[in-house]
Amino acid sequence: MQATATVLVYSDNANTREQVRLATGRRPAPDVPVVEFVECATPAAVLMELDRGGIDVCVLDGEAVPMGGMGLCRQIKDEVFNCPPVLLLIGRPQDAWLATWSRAEAAVTLPVEPVEFANALASLLRRKALAGA
């Protein structure tokens, strides 16, 4: 198992980014690596970090302004080679179909519920580890 996993968190809202960090803790589950965060408040920063490489999972806020995480997810799935898996934060459970449209691998509702979020993030980190093995 790798020593750390890098999780990119995109939201224009610092409180949402903090909710993600707090829900994750040092690691979302005992069988996944310790998490390091890269926080982005703009779509341009997300693209720059993905170009830089080393991102294991992206957490994108579907309610972000001026560009929501759903549209950004669809864009990076089209434009980024070997795009990392995406966990989308959605405003309502009814928006799950939009998460599917955006090609996100998982979605959870806002506000972040720690157990649900940690389980979803851990699942994506496990899948990423299996794909890399």
PDB file of N, CA, C and O in Angstrom, residues 39-74:
ATOM      1  N   GLU A  39      -6.202  21.683  -2.058  1.00  0.00           N
ATOM      2  CA  GLU A  39      -7.448  22.436  -2.133  1.00  0.00           C
ATOM      3  C   GLU A  39      -7.421  23.419  -3.285  1.00  0.00           C
ATOM      4  O   GLU A  39      -6.421  24.101  -3.493  1.00  0.00           O
ATOM      5  N   CYS A  40      -8.544  23.469  -4.004  1.00  0.00           N
ATOM      6  CA  CYS A  40      -8.682  24.383  -5.135  1.00  0.00           C
ATOM      7  C   CYS A  40     -10.015  25.118  -5.010  1.00  0.00           C
ATOM      8  O   CYS A  40     -11.040  24.506  -4.734  1.00  0.00           O
ATOM      9  N   ALA A  41      -9.974  26.428  -5.257  1.00  0.00           N
ATOM     10  CA  ALA A  41     -11.179  27.235  -5.192  1.00  0.00           C
ATOM     11  C   ALA A  41     -11.676  27.655  -6.570  1.00  0.00           C
ATOM     12  O   ALA A  41     -12.747  28.234  -6.693  1.00  0.00           O
ATOM     13  N   THR A  42     -10.895  27.359  -7.630  1.00  0.00           N
ATOM     14  CA  THR A  42     -11.280  27.743  -8.988  1.00  0.00           C
ATOM     15  C   THR A  42     -11.085  26.570  -9.939  1.00  0.00           C
ATOM     16  O   THR A  42     -10.212  25.722  -9.708  1.00  0.00           O
ATOM     17  N   PRO A  43     -11.864  26.538 -11.021  1.00  0.00           N
ATOM     18  CA  PRO A  43     -11.668  25.489 -12.023  1.00  0.00           C
ATOM     19  C   PRO A  43     -10.259  25.516 -12.628  1.00  0.00           C
ATOM     20  O   PRO A  43      -9.673  24.458 -12.891  1.00  0.00           O
ATOM     21  N   ALA A  44      -9.709  26.706 -12.833  1.00  0.00           N
ATOM     22  CA  ALA A  44      -8.363  26.814 -13.399  1.00  0.00           C
ATOM     23  C   ALA A  44      -7.331  26.151 -12.490  1.00  0.00           C
ATOM     24  O   ALA A  44      -6.405  25.479 -12.968  1.00  0.00           O
ATOM     25  N   ALA A  45      -7.486  26.305 -11.184  1.00  0.00           N
ATOM     26  CA  ALA A  45      -6.563  25.676 -10.235  1.00  0.00           C
ATOM     27  C   ALA A  45      -6.681  24.155 -10.295  1.00  0.00           C
ATOM     28  O   ALA A  45      -5.674  23.446 -10.208  1.00  0.00           O
ATOM     29  N   VAL A  46      -7.896  23.642 -10.474  1.00  0.00           N
ATOM     30  CA  VAL A  46      -8.105  22.194 -10.599  1.00  0.00           C
ATOM     31  C   VAL A  46      -7.354  21.673 -11.820  1.00  0.00           C
ATOM     32  O   VAL A  46      -6.617  20.682 -11.744  1.00  0.00           O
ATOM     33  N   LEU A  47      -7.542  22.336 -12.956  1.00  0.00           N
ATOM     34  CA  LEU A  47      -6.879  21.899 -14.192  1.00  0.00           C
ATOM     35  C   LEU A  47      -5.362  21.946 -14.054  1.00  0.00           C
ATOM     36  O   LEU A  47      -4.663  21.047 -14.526  1.00  0.00           O
ATOM     37  N   MET A  48      -4.848  22.978 -13.402  1.00  0.00           N
ATOM     38  CA  MET A  48      -3.412  23.096 -13.204  1.00  0.00           C
ATOM     39  C   MET A  48      -2.888  21.936 -12.345  1.00  0.00           C
ATOM     40  O   MET A  48      -1.868  21.323 -12.667  1.00  0.00           O
ATOM     41  N   GLU A  49      -3.586  21.612 -11.256  1.00  0.00           N
ATOM     42  CA  GLU A  49      -3.159  20.517 -10.379  1.00  0.00           C
ATOM     43  C   GLU A  49      -3.233  19.171 -11.091  1.00  0.00           C
ATOM     44  O   GLU A  49      -2.357  18.319 -10.919  1.00  0.00           O
ATOM     45  N   LEU A  50      -4.278  18.964 -11.893  1.00  0.00           N
ATOM     46  CA  LEU A  50      -4.391  17.706 -12.627  1.00  0.00           C
ATOM     47  C   LEU A  50      -3.294  17.586 -13.683  1.00  0.00           C
ATOM     48  O   LEU A  50      -2.776  16.493 -13.910  1.00  0.00           O
ATOM     49  N   ASP A  51      -2.933  18.699 -14.312  1.00  0.00           N
ATOM     50  CA  ASP A  51      -1.823  18.693 -15.274  1.00  0.00           C
ATOM     51  C   ASP A  51      -0.505  18.350 -14.580  1.00  0.00           C
ATOM     52  O   ASP A  51       0.352  17.683 -15.153  1.00  0.00           O
ATOM     53  N   ARG A  52      -0.360  18.805 -13.346  1.00  0.00           N
ATOM     54  CA  ARG A  52       0.842  18.547 -12.566  1.00  0.00           C
ATOM     55  C   ARG A  52       0.970  17.055 -12.237  1.00  0.00           C
ATOM     56  O   ARG A  52       2.057  16.522 -12.127  1.00  0.00           O
ATOM     57  N   GLY A  53      -0.181  16.388 -12.061  1.00  0.00           N
ATOM     58  CA  GLY A  53      -0.189  14.953 -11.782  1.00  0.00           C
ATOM     59  C   GLY A  53      -0.134  14.640 -10.298  1.00  0.00           C
ATOM     60  O   GLY A  53      -0.024  15.525  -9.452  1.00  0.00           O
ATOM     61  N   GLY A  54      -0.226  13.342  -9.994  1.00  0.00           N
ATOM     62  CA  GLY A  54      -0.115  12.890  -8.617  1.00  0.00           C
ATOM     63  C   GLY A  54      -1.401  12.905  -7.820  1.00  0.00           C
ATOM     64  O   GLY A  54      -1.384  12.640  -6.622  1.00  0.00           O
ATOM     65  N   ILE A  55      -2.519  13.208  -8.452  1.00  0.00           N
ATOM     66  CA  ILE A  55      -3.808  13.232  -7.760  1.00  0.00           C
ATOM     67  C   ILE A  55      -4.416  11.830  -7.824  1.00  0.00           C
ATOM     68  O   ILE A  55      -4.529  11.246  -8.895  1.00  0.00           O
ATOM     69  N   ASP A  56      -4.820  11.301  -6.673  1.00  0.00           N
ATOM     70  CA  ASP A  56      -5.411   9.964  -6.617  1.00  0.00           C
ATOM     71  C   ASP A  56      -6.931   9.977  -6.749  1.00  0.00           C
ATOM     72  O   ASP A  56      -7.510   9.082  -7.356  1.00  0.00           O
ATOM     73  N   VAL A  57      -7.581  10.970  -6.142  1.00  0.00           N
ATOM     74  CA  VAL A  57      -9.046  11.111  -6.204  1.00  0.00           C
ATOM     75  C   VAL A  57      -9.369  12.600  -6.192  1.00  0.00           C
ATOM     76  O   VAL A  57      -8.703  13.383  -5.518  1.00  0.00           O
ATOM     77  N   CYS A  58     -10.418  12.980  -6.943  1.00  0.00           N
ATOM     78  CA  CYS A  58     -10.927  14.352  -6.920  1.00  0.00           C
ATOM     79  C   CYS A  58     -12.271  14.375  -6.189  1.00  0.00           C
ATOM     80  O   CYS A  58     -13.119  13.510  -6.430  1.00  0.00           O
ATOM     81  N   VAL A  59     -12.445  15.351  -5.325  1.00  0.00           N
ATOM     82  CA  VAL A  59     -13.731  15.609  -4.689  1.00  0.00           C
ATOM     83  C   VAL A  59     -14.178  16.963  -5.221  1.00  0.00           C
ATOM     84  O   VAL A  59     -13.508  17.977  -4.992  1.00  0.00           O
ATOM     85  N   LEU A  60     -15.289  16.981  -5.971  1.00  0.00           N
ATOM     86  CA  LEU A  60     -15.746  18.209  -6.626  1.00  0.00           C
ATOM     87  C   LEU A  60     -17.108  18.616  -6.084  1.00  0.00           C
ATOM     88  O   LEU A  60     -18.024  17.793  -6.000  1.00  0.00           O
ATOM     89  N   ASP A  61     -17.249  19.885  -5.755  1.00  0.00           N
ATOM     90  CA  ASP A  61     -18.492  20.445  -5.233  1.00  0.00           C
ATOM     91  C   ASP A  61     -19.429  20.779  -6.393  1.00  0.00           C
ATOM     92  O   ASP A  61     -19.153  21.692  -7.172  1.00  0.00           O
ATOM     93  N   GLY A  62     -20.519  20.049  -6.485  1.00  0.00           N
ATOM     94  CA  GLY A  62     -21.505  20.285  -7.536  1.00  0.00           C
ATOM     95  C   GLY A  62     -22.199  21.627  -7.413  1.00  0.00           C
ATOM     96  O   GLY A  62     -22.800  22.110  -8.370  1.00  0.00           O
ATOM     97  N   GLU A  63     -22.114  22.249  -6.245  1.00  0.00           N
ATOM     98  CA  GLU A  63     -22.774  23.534  -6.001  1.00  0.00           C
ATOM     99  C   GLU A  63     -21.805  24.709  -6.113  1.00  0.00           C
ATOM    100  O   GLU A  63     -22.180  25.839  -5.820  1.00  0.00           O
ATOM    101  N   ALA A  64     -20.575  24.469  -6.542  1.00  0.00           N
ATOM    102  CA  ALA A  64     -19.572  25.535  -6.630  1.00  0.00           C
ATOM    103  C   ALA A  64     -19.962  26.564  -7.688  1.00  0.00           C
ATOM    104  O   ALA A  64     -20.676  26.267  -8.637  1.00  0.00           O
ATOM    105  N   VAL A  65     -19.456  27.779  -7.483  1.00  0.00           N
ATOM    106  CA  VAL A  65     -19.702  28.899  -8.386  1.00  0.00           C
ATOM    107  C   VAL A  65     -18.346  29.460  -8.782  1.00  0.00           C
ATOM    108  O   VAL A  65     -17.451  29.536  -7.943  1.00  0.00           O
ATOM    109  N   PRO A  66     -18.080  29.847  -9.990  1.00  0.00           N
ATOM    110  CA  PRO A  66     -18.989  30.003 -11.117  1.00  0.00           C
ATOM    111  C   PRO A  66     -19.184  28.717 -11.923  1.00  0.00           C
ATOM    112  O   PRO A  66     -20.088  28.636 -12.734  1.00  0.00           O
ATOM    113  N   MET A  67     -18.336  27.699 -11.693  1.00  0.00           N
ATOM    114  CA  MET A  67     -18.491  26.450 -12.433  1.00  0.00           C
ATOM    115  C   MET A  67     -18.703  25.331 -11.433  1.00  0.00           C
ATOM    116  O   MET A  67     -17.869  25.085 -10.568  1.00  0.00           O
ATOM    117  N   GLY A  68     -19.833  24.663 -11.558  1.00  0.00           N
ATOM    118  CA  GLY A  68     -20.138  23.561 -10.660  1.00  0.00           C
ATOM    119  C   GLY A  68     -19.266  22.353 -10.921  1.00  0.00           C
ATOM    120  O   GLY A  68     -18.697  22.181 -12.001  1.00  0.00           O
ATOM    121  N   GLY A  69     -19.182  21.509  -9.926  1.00  0.00           N
ATOM    122  CA  GLY A  69     -18.367  20.315 -10.021  1.00  0.00           C
ATOM    123  C   GLY A  69     -18.846  19.329 -11.068  1.00  0.00           C
ATOM    124  O   GLY A  69     -18.059  18.556 -11.601  1.00  0.00           O
ATOM    125  N   MET A  70     -20.161  19.345 -11.391  1.00  0.00           N
ATOM    126  CA  MET A  70     -20.664  18.408 -12.402  1.00  0.00           C
ATOM    127  C   MET A  70     -20.110  18.736 -13.781  1.00  0.00           C
ATOM    128  O   MET A  70     -19.626  17.850 -14.488  1.00  0.00           O
ATOM    129  N   GLY A  71     -20.160  19.996 -14.150  1.00  0.00           N
ATOM    130  CA  GLY A  71     -19.622  20.412 -15.439  1.00  0.00           C
ATOM    131  C   GLY A  71     -18.113  20.240 -15.491  1.00  0.00           C
ATOM    132  O   GLY A  71     -17.555  19.801 -16.500  1.00  0.00           O
ATOM    133  N   LEU A  72     -17.451  20.556 -14.387  1.00  0.00           N
ATOM    134  CA  LEU A  72     -16.001  20.399 -14.316  1.00  0.00           C
ATOM    135  C   LEU A  72     -15.624  18.921 -14.409  1.00  0.00           C
ATOM    136  O   LEU A  72     -14.668  18.560 -15.096  1.00  0.00           O
ATOM    137  N   CYS A  73     -16.397  18.061 -13.761  1.00  0.00           N
ATOM    138  CA  CYS A  73     -16.135  16.625 -13.830  1.00  0.00           C
ATOM    139  C   CYS A  73     -16.221  16.130 -15.272  1.00  0.00           C
ATOM    140  O   CYS A  73     -15.334  15.423 -15.749  1.00  0.00           O
ATOM    141  N   ARG A  74     -17.275  16.511 -15.944  1.00  0.00           N
ATOM    142  CA  ARG A  74     -17.438  16.075 -17.331  1.00  0.00           C
ATOM    143  C   ARG A  74     -16.266  16.575 -18.189  1.00  0.00           C
ATOM    144  O   ARG A  74     -15.754  15.849 -19.036  1.00  0.00           O
TER     145      ARG A  74
END
